[in-house]
Amino acid sequence: MHKFAHLADAHLGAHREPNLQRLELHSFDAAMAKCVEAGVDFVLICGDLFHVGIPDLGVVDSALKSMMRLQKHGIPIYAIYGSHDYTPNGTSVIDILNTAGILTNLFRPGFSGGGLKLPVFIDEKTGAKLAGISARKIGLESRYYDILDRASLEAEDGFKVFAFHSGITELKPEQLSEMETVGIDMLPRGFDYYAGGHIHQRGEYRLDGHDRIVFPGPLFTGYGRDLEETAKGERRGFYLVEFDDRVRTQRFVPVDSFAGVFREYDATGRNSGEAGRMISDDLKRVDVDGKLVVIRVYGVLAGGKPSDIDFGAIRAGLVGRGAIHAYINRNSLTSKESSERTAQGLDPAALEKSLLRREVGRVSVSSESLRGERGAETGAELLRLLRQQAKLGESKRDYTARMVGAGKRALGIEGMEKLD
Ligand SMILES: [Mn+2]
């Protein structure tokens, strides 16, 4: 019997706070160690291995050490890019790892005659066939699926795994309505296992012609919302799949990285001083030593502003009593006297997009491409580009030229963007 491990959304480098970063890297290392221990034949990473396309080199170094554990045992790693691994006009860390032979990038599309042909990789030891589609920018991989040559993939015989990094329309929960997804019919039929990434919630599904669609969820936590779920008791980890000519077993292997405490407070009807005291008094009764504390404060304050509550002091108090870290979510705390309001429950990319969609109609523009959905997409892409910093050693002039060029391409005023 052969075995492979399927993981996704490790988001290495997502956390800057030293304790969280240590836990994050440790959970990845623990996962790699477990893969070796379980005697897997290969590992499949379905996107968002890193939180950004060009991560901190310390994070890369640590991740590399963990991945070398597999290399020492001759266990290959296959990967596709997630939406976070993408860099708009540069080389991503995944490309470097691919070049160095640490992992194999499965997504090497061939574009011809308006179609997209995917190569099928055959894992040497097991004979398993692997194909996959990387994510692109925010949801734009759906264009890949539009032109994908499914027939040639469906015609392949043997044990087949399809890797993807997208939500599936038919499985989309209502609260993720902002998220771009692909319809299940866009994925080739008849594969033995559909290895998913992108959805930060573990799930195993079966949809017509697609028997095993699996999302392992984040390996650690990408966003605050993930931290909240982990603190509430949601376990993180990866899938271990046993197969011969078909899948025999699939099981979730937990990688527990911290003990969490979750506390929730409704501040409605209290003023900011009272709310602060209520939270502090309650937390005094909670054992936080060695734990990661996640606090969610919501409601409408009767007096004062949310920013009047000294969350810094609350956090410092918890850390002083031995908490590994205190994460405070007050996105849904508002007050009668202020109109402080932020959207909740959305990841930053989705939040940006929903704000852009809302605002795009308020600006009068001449070009059709800046209106509506396309306008919002262009806006999101521009924001993404403008976040890039100058590269080490890059002159101000070169940086400016690079940004202007990228901006022009994003706005479509310098020829059409290539599909690659
Ligand atoms: Mn992700």
PDB file of N, CA, C and O and ligand atoms in Angstrom, residues 8-11 47-48 51 82-84 165 197-200 218 222-223 226, ligand 1:
ATOM      1  N   ALA A   8      -2.268  21.961   3.025  1.00  0.00           N
ATOM      2  CA  ALA A   8      -2.489  23.240   2.333  1.00  0.00           C
ATOM      3  C   ALA A   8      -2.483  24.390   3.337  1.00  0.00           C
ATOM      4  O   ALA A   8      -2.585  24.174   4.546  1.00  0.00           O
ATOM      5  N   ASP A   9      -2.377  25.586   2.805  1.00  0.00           N
ATOM      6  CA  ASP A   9      -2.577  26.804   3.601  1.00  0.00           C
ATOM      7  C   ASP A   9      -1.761  26.860   4.896  1.00  0.00           C
ATOM      8  O   ASP A   9      -2.301  27.121   5.962  1.00  0.00           O
ATOM      9  N   ALA A  10      -0.468  26.602   4.755  1.00  0.00           N
ATOM     10  CA  ALA A  10       0.406  26.726   5.934  1.00  0.00           C
ATOM     11  C   ALA A  10       0.638  28.205   6.257  1.00  0.00           C
ATOM     12  O   ALA A  10       0.836  28.578   7.403  1.00  0.00           O
ATOM     13  N   HIS A  11       0.572  29.056   5.232  1.00  0.00           N
ATOM     14  CA  HIS A  11       0.722  30.509   5.429  1.00  0.00           C
ATOM     15  C   HIS A  11       1.942  30.868   6.267  1.00  0.00           C
ATOM     16  O   HIS A  11       1.853  31.714   7.167  1.00  0.00           O
ATOM     17  N   GLY A  47      -1.015  24.816  -2.117  1.00  0.00           N
ATOM     18  CA  GLY A  47      -1.068  26.270  -2.158  1.00  0.00           C
ATOM     19  C   GLY A  47      -0.974  26.976  -0.819  1.00  0.00           C
ATOM     20  O   GLY A  47      -1.213  26.391   0.237  1.00  0.00           O
ATOM     21  N   ASP A  48      -0.586  28.259  -0.892  1.00  0.00           N
ATOM     22  CA  ASP A  48      -0.389  29.096   0.284  1.00  0.00           C
ATOM     23  C   ASP A  48       0.564  28.457   1.292  1.00  0.00           C
ATOM     24  O   ASP A  48       0.313  28.472   2.500  1.00  0.00           O
ATOM     25  N   HIS A  51       2.872  32.895   3.274  1.00  0.00           N
ATOM     26  CA  HIS A  51       1.807  33.897   3.325  1.00  0.00           C
ATOM     27  C   HIS A  51       1.961  34.938   2.221  1.00  0.00           C
ATOM     28  O   HIS A  51       0.993  35.547   1.797  1.00  0.00           O
ATOM     29  N   GLY A  82      -0.659  28.902  -4.283  1.00  0.00           N
ATOM     30  CA  GLY A  82      -1.919  29.444  -3.788  1.00  0.00           C
ATOM     31  C   GLY A  82      -2.011  30.904  -4.158  1.00  0.00           C
ATOM     32  O   GLY A  82      -1.090  31.469  -4.757  1.00  0.00           O
ATOM     33  N   SER A  83      -3.138  31.516  -3.790  1.00  0.00           N
ATOM     34  CA  SER A  83      -3.321  32.926  -4.107  1.00  0.00           C
ATOM     35  C   SER A  83      -2.259  33.786  -3.408  1.00  0.00           C
ATOM     36  O   SER A  83      -1.917  34.864  -3.879  1.00  0.00           O
ATOM     37  N   HIS A  84      -1.730  33.291  -2.292  1.00  0.00           N
ATOM     38  CA  HIS A  84      -0.733  34.069  -1.559  1.00  0.00           C
ATOM     39  C   HIS A  84       0.689  33.860  -2.068  1.00  0.00           C
ATOM     40  O   HIS A  84       1.574  34.617  -1.742  1.00  0.00           O
ATOM     41  N   HIS A 165      -6.450  25.021  -5.954  1.00  0.00           N
ATOM     42  CA  HIS A 165      -6.473  25.992  -4.853  1.00  0.00           C
ATOM     43  C   HIS A 165      -7.606  26.978  -5.112  1.00  0.00           C
ATOM     44  O   HIS A 165      -7.397  28.090  -5.563  1.00  0.00           O
ATOM     45  N   GLY A 197      -7.077  23.263  -1.662  1.00  0.00           N
ATOM     46  CA  GLY A 197      -6.510  24.265  -0.775  1.00  0.00           C
ATOM     47  C   GLY A 197      -7.364  25.505  -0.904  1.00  0.00           C
ATOM     48  O   GLY A 197      -8.297  25.538  -1.717  1.00  0.00           O
ATOM     49  N   HIS A 198      -7.068  26.527  -0.123  1.00  0.00           N
ATOM     50  CA  HIS A 198      -7.720  27.831  -0.189  1.00  0.00           C
ATOM     51  C   HIS A 198      -8.844  27.986   0.840  1.00  0.00           C
ATOM     52  O   HIS A 198      -9.033  29.065   1.378  1.00  0.00           O
ATOM     53  N   ILE A 199      -9.616  26.917   1.068  1.00  0.00           N
ATOM     54  CA  ILE A 199     -10.709  27.018   2.021  1.00  0.00           C
ATOM     55  C   ILE A 199     -10.149  26.738   3.414  1.00  0.00           C
ATOM     56  O   ILE A 199      -9.603  25.677   3.658  1.00  0.00           O
ATOM     57  N   HIS A 200     -10.289  27.731   4.282  1.00  0.00           N
ATOM     58  CA  HIS A 200      -9.689  27.590   5.607  1.00  0.00           C
ATOM     59  C   HIS A 200     -10.611  26.850   6.572  1.00  0.00           C
ATOM     60  O   HIS A 200     -10.799  27.245   7.715  1.00  0.00           O
ATOM     61  N   PRO A 218      -6.340  25.191   7.128  1.00  0.00           N
ATOM     62  CA  PRO A 218      -4.990  25.721   7.368  1.00  0.00           C
ATOM     63  C   PRO A 218      -4.191  24.791   8.280  1.00  0.00           C
ATOM     64  O   PRO A 218      -4.752  24.199   9.195  1.00  0.00           O
ATOM     65  N   GLY A 222      -3.912  31.140   9.266  1.00  0.00           N
ATOM     66  CA  GLY A 222      -3.502  32.226   8.388  1.00  0.00           C
ATOM     67  C   GLY A 222      -3.966  33.569   8.918  1.00  0.00           C
ATOM     68  O   GLY A 222      -3.219  34.531   8.958  1.00  0.00           O
ATOM     69  N   TYR A 223      -5.211  33.617   9.338  1.00  0.00           N
ATOM     70  CA  TYR A 223      -5.810  34.878   9.750  1.00  0.00           C
ATOM     71  C   TYR A 223      -6.284  34.808  11.196  1.00  0.00           C
ATOM     72  O   TYR A 223      -6.380  33.740  11.787  1.00  0.00           O
ATOM     73  N   ASP A 226      -8.886  32.337  11.854  1.00  0.00           N
ATOM     74  CA  ASP A 226      -8.417  30.961  12.043  1.00  0.00           C
ATOM     75  C   ASP A 226      -7.960  30.744  13.480  1.00  0.00           C
ATOM     76  O   ASP A 226      -8.233  29.710  14.085  1.00  0.00           O
TER      77      ASP A 226
HETATM   78 MN    MN B   1      -4.995  30.249   2.304  1.00  0.00          MN
END
